[in-house]
Coordinates of C-alpha atoms in Angstrom, one line a residue:
X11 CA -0.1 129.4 -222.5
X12 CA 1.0 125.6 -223.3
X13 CA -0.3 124.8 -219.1
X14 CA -4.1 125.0 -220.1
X15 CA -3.6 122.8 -223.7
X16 CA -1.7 120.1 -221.3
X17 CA -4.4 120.1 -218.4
X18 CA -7.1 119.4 -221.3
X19 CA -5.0 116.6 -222.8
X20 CA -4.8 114.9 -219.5
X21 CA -7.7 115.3 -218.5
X22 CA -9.0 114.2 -222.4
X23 CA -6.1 111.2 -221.4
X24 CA -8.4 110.1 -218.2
X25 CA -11.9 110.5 -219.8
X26 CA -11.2 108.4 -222.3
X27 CA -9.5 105.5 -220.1
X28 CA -12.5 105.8 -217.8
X29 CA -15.0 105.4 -220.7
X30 CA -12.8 101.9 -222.0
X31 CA -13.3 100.5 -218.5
X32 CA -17.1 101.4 -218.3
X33 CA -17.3 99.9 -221.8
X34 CA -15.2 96.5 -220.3
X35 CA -16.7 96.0 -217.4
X36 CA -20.5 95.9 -219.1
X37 CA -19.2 93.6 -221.9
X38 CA -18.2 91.5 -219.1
X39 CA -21.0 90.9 -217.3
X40 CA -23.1 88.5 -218.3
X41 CA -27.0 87.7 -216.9
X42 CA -27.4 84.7 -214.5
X43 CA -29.4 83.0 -216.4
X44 CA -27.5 82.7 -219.1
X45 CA -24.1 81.3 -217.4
X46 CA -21.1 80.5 -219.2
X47 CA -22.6 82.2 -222.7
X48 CA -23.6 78.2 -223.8
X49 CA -27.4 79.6 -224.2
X50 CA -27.9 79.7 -228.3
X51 CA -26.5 82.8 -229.8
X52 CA -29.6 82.9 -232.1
X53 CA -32.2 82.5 -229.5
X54 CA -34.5 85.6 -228.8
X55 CA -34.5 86.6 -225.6
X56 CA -37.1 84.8 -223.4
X57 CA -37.9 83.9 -219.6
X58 CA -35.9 81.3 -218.5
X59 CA -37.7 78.5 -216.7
X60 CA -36.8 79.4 -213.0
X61 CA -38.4 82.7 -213.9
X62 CA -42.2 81.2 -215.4
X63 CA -41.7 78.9 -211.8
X64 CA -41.4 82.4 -209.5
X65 CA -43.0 85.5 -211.7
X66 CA -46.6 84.3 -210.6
X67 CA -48.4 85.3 -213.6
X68 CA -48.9 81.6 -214.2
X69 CA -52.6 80.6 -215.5
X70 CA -52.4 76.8 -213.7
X71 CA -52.7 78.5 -210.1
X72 CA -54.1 75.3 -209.3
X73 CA -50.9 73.3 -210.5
X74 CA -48.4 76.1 -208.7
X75 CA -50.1 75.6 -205.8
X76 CA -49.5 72.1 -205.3
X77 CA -45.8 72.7 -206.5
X78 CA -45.0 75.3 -203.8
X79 CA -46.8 72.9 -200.8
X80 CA -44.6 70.2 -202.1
X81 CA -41.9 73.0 -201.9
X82 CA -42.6 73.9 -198.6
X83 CA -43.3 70.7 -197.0
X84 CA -39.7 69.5 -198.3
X85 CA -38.4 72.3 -196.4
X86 CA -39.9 71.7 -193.4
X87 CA -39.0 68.1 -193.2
X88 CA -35.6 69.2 -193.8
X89 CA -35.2 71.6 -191.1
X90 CA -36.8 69.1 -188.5
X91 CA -35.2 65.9 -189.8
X92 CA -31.3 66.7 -190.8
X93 CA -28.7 67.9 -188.3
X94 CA -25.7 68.9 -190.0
X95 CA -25.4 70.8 -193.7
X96 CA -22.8 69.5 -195.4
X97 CA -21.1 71.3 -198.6
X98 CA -22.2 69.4 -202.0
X99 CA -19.3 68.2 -203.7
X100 CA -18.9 66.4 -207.2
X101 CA -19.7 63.1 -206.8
X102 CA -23.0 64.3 -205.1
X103 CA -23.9 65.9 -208.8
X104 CA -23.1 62.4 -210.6
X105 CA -27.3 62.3 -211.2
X106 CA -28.1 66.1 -212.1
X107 CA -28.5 65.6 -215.7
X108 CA -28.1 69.4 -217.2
X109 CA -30.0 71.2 -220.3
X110 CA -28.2 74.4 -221.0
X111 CA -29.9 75.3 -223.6
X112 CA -32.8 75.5 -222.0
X113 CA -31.7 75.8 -217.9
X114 CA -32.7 72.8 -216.9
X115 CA -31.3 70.4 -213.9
X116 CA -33.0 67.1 -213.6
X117 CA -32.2 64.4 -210.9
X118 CA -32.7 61.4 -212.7
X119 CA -34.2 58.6 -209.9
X120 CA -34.2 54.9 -211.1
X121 CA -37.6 53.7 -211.3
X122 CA -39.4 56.8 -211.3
X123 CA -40.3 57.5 -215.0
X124 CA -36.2 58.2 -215.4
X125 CA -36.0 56.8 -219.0
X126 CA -38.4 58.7 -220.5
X127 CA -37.1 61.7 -219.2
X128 CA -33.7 61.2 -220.5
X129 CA -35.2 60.9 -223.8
X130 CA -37.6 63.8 -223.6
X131 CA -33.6 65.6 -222.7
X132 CA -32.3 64.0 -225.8
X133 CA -34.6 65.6 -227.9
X134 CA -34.5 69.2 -226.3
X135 CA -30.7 68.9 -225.9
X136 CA -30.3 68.2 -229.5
X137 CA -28.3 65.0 -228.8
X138 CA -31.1 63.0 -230.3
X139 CA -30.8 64.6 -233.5
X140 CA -33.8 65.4 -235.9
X141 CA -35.5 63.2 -233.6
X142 CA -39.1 64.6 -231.7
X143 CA -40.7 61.4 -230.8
X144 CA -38.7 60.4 -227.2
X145 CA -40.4 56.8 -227.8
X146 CA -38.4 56.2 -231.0
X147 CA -35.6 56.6 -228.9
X148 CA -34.0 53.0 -227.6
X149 CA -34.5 52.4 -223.9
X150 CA -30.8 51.4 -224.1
X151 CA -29.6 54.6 -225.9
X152 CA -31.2 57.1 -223.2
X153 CA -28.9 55.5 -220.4
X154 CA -25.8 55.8 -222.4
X155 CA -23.2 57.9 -220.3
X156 CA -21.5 60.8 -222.0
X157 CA -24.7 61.6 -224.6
X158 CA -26.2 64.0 -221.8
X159 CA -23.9 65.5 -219.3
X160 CA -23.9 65.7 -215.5
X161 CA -23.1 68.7 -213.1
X162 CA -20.6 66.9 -211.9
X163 CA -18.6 67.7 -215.1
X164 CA -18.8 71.0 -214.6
X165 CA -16.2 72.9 -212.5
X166 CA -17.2 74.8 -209.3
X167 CA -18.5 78.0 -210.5
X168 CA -20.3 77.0 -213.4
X169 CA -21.9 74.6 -210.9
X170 CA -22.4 77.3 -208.8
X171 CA -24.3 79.4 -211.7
X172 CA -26.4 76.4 -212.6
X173 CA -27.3 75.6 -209.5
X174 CA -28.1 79.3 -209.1
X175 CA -30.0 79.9 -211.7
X176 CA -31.2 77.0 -213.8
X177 CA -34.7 75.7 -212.8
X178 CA -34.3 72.1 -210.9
X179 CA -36.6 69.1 -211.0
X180 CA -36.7 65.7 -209.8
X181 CA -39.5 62.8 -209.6
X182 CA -39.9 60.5 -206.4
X183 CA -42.2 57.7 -205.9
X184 CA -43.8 55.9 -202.9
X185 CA -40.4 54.3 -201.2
X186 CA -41.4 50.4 -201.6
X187 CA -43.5 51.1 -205.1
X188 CA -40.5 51.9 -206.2
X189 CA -38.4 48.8 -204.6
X190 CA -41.1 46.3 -205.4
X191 CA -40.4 47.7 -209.2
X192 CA -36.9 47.3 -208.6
X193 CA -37.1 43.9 -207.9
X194 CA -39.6 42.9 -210.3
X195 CA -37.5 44.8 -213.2
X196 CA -34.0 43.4 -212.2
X197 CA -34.5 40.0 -210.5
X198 CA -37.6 38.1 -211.6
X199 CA -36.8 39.4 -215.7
X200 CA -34.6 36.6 -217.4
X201 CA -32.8 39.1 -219.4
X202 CA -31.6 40.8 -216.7
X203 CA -28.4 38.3 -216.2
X204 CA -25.9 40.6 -215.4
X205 CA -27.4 41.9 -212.3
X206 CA -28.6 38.0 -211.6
X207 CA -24.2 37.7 -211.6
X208 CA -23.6 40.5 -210.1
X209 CA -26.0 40.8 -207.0
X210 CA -27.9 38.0 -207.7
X211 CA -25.6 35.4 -206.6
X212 CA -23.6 37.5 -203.6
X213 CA -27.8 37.0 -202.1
X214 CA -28.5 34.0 -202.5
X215 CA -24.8 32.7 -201.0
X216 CA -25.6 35.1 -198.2
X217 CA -29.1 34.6 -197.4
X218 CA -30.3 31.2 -198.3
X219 CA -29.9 28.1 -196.4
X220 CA -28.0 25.3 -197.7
X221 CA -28.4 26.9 -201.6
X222 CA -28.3 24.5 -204.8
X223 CA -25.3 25.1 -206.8
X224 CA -27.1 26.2 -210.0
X225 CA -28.3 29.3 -207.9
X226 CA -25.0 30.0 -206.3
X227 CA -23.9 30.3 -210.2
X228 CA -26.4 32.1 -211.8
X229 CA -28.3 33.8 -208.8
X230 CA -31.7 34.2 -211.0
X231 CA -34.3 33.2 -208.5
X232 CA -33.8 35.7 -205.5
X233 CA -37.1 36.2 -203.7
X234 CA -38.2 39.6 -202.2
X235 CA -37.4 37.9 -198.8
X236 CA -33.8 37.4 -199.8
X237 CA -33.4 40.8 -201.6
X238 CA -35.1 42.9 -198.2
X239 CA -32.4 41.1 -196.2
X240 CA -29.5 42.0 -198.9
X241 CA -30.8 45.4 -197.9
X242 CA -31.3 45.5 -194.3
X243 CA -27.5 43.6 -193.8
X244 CA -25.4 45.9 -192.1
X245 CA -22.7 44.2 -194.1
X246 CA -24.1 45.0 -197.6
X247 CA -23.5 48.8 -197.1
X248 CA -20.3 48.5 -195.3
X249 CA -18.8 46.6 -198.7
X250 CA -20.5 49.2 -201.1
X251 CA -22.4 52.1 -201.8
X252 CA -26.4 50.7 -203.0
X253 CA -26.9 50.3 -206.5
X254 CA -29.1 53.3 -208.0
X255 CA -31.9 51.1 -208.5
X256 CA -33.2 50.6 -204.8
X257 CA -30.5 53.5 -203.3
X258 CA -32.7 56.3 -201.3
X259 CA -33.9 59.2 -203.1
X260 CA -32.5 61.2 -200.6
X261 CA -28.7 60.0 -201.4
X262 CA -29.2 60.3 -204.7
X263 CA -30.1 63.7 -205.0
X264 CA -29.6 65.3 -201.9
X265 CA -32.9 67.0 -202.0
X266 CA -31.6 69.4 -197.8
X267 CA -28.9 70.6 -200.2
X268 CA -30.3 71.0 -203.6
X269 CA -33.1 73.5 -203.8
X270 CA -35.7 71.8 -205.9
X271 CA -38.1 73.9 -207.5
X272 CA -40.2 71.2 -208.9
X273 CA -40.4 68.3 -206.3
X274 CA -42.4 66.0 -209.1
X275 CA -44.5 62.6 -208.1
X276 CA -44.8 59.5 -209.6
X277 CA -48.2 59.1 -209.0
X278 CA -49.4 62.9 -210.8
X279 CA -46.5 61.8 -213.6
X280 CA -48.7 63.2 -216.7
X281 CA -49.6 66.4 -215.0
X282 CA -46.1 67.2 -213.6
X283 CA -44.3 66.8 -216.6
X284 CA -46.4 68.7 -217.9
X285 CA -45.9 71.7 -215.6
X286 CA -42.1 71.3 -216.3
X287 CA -42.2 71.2 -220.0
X288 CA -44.5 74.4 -219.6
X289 CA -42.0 76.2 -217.4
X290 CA -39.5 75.6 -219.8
X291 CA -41.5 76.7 -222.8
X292 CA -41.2 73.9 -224.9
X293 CA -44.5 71.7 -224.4
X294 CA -45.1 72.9 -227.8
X295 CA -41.9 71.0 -229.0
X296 CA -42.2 68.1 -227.2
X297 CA -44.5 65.9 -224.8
X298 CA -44.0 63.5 -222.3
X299 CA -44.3 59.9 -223.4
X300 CA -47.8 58.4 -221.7
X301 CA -47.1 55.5 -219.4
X302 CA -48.0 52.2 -219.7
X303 CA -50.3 51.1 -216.9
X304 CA -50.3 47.8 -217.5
X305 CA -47.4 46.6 -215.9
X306 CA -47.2 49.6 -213.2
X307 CA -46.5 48.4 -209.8
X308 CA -49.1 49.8 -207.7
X309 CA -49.5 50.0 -203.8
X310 CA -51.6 46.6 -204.0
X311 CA -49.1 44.9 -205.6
X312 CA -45.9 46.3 -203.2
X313 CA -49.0 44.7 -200.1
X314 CA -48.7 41.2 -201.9
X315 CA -44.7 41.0 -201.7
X316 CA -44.8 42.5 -198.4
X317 CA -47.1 39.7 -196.9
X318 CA -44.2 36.9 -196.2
X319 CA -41.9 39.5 -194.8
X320 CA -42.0 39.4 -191.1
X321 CA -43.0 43.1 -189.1
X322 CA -39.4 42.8 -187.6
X323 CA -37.5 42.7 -191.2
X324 CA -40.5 45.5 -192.2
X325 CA -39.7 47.9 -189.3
X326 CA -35.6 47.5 -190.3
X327 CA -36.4 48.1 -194.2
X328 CA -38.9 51.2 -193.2
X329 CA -35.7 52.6 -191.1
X330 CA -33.8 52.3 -194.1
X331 CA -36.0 54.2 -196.2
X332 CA -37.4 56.7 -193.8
X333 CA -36.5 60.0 -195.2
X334 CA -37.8 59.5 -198.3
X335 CA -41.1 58.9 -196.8
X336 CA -40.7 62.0 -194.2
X337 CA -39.1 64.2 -196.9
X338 CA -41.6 63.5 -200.2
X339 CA -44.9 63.2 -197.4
X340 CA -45.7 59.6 -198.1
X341 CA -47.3 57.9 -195.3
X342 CA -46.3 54.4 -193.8
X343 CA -48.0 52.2 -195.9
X344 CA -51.3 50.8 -194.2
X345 CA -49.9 46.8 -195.0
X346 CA -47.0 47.1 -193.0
X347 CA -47.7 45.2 -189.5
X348 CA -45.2 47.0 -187.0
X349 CA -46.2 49.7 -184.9

């Protein structure tokens, strides 16, 4: 009689062991979206940002359609114009500035509205404190590193679940806009002395003829002609990697190994910000500073410093910047002579 009482025990035994690891297992899992648990523990639950981008009930049909060409013409130019897929490693992720409280992944590009941006994520990341106002934030404080962190920081596969699930943005510009305001911002502005020292002088000993010694010392008066042929010198490169101010797009961000899901233009700043701050749900909490257009540099002003370079030194510096041009769907500007 005690055979029946021990087959229910054991079989009471297994049951119950079965139940725990139901019960461990579904603790354990956690949704993508929310990688890592770092999500606010108070926070109802809501659509994250990479699902308002891909759900399609979006009102601005108008706006998504424009995203998803973008989308699509990015992939196209990457299929046609890159050989070999490489595997992203670390120091490729040294520019994807990260918002987990929100899922956010922003390449920040230098020159292409990247300050305000990293004040906007200041405010939403809470490293700005009480602050809401991104403009009372110092120019100088948004470029701090360490106050918003990188995915680069982040070990494999946590970078793997952001990159999988988090909604990723980045803003490019017309390629020699965006160099002319390079140049204009860090040689021809007499504040800017430490990159007068530190590229500044290497130029003008390299590319000027017979150079006074004031200018060998403090390298302050670089022309355009002297900073496209820094660029084009096979030499420059070969030393060290471009600074971040005038380095491609595409090497910054790696947009054939990154999926972007918001390919964002300088020139439509306003109204793509706008579409990301939407996505994310928090255009209520913030907006995007408004950009002064008074000191813009505009295609009519990249013409005028292009006028004394010679089509030769044009044709090398278009090579150099080609696949941004191909890859963002910005034409060969019409002031450029070579053919």
């Amino acid at each position: 009689m005690r055979k029946p009482k021990v087959i229910r025990m054991v079989f009471a035994l297994v049951l119950g062991c079965f139940i725990m690891v139901i019960f461990y297992f579904n603790s354990s899992l956690k949704p993508a979206s929310e990688p890592d648990g770092e999500r606010s523990s108070g926070q109802k639950s809501r659509r994250s940002p990479l699902q308002a981008l891909y759900d399609g009930d979006q009102t601005e049909s108008a706006v998504q359609a424009i995203h998803q060409g973008r989308r699509e013409l990015l992939e196209e130019a990457c299929r046609s114009y890159t050989r070999k897929r490489r595997v992203l490693i670390p120091e490729d992720l040294k520019h994807v500035i990260v918002d987990d409280q929100h899922g956010l992944l922003y390449c920040y590009v230098p020159k292409v509205a990247c300050t305000n941006w990293k004040r906007v994520l200041m405010v939403l990341t809470g490293v700005a404190g009480s602050q809401t106002d991104p403009l009372a934030i110092p120019a100088n404080e948004a470029h701090i590193p360490g106050n918003l962190r990188t995915l680069s920081e982040y070990s494999t596969t946590q970078i793997n679940q952001r990159l999988r699930s988090y909604l990723k943005f980045v803003f490019v510009r017309e390629p020699f806009e965006r160099l002319v305001s390079a140049y204009r911002n860090k040689f021809t502005r007499s504040y800017n002395t430490a990159f007068h020292k530190r590229y500044g002088t290497k130029i003008v000993r390299r590319h000027r003829p017979d150079p006074q010694p004031e200018a060998l010392e403090r390298g302050n008066d670089v022309s355009f002609e002297e900073f496209v042929y820094y660029l084009v010198d096979p030499a420059t490169q070969r030393e060290e990697p471009f600074n971040e101010h005038w380095e491609r797009v595409h090497s910054l961000c790696h947009p054939c190994l990154i999926h972007y899901d918001v390919v964002g233009k300088y020139e439509t700043l306003e109204q793509d910000s706008r579409y990301v701050l939407q996505l994310a749900g928090v255009e209520d909490q913030v907006s995007f500073p408004a950009s002064s257009k008074s000191t813009r540099t505009t295609g009519d002003m990249a013409a005028q410093f292009f006028h004394n370079i010679s089509p030769f030194y044009q044709k090398k510096l278009y090579n150099l910047y080609r696949m941004d041009f191909l890859l963002f769907n910005y034409s060969i500007p019409a002031y450029l002579n070579f053919r």
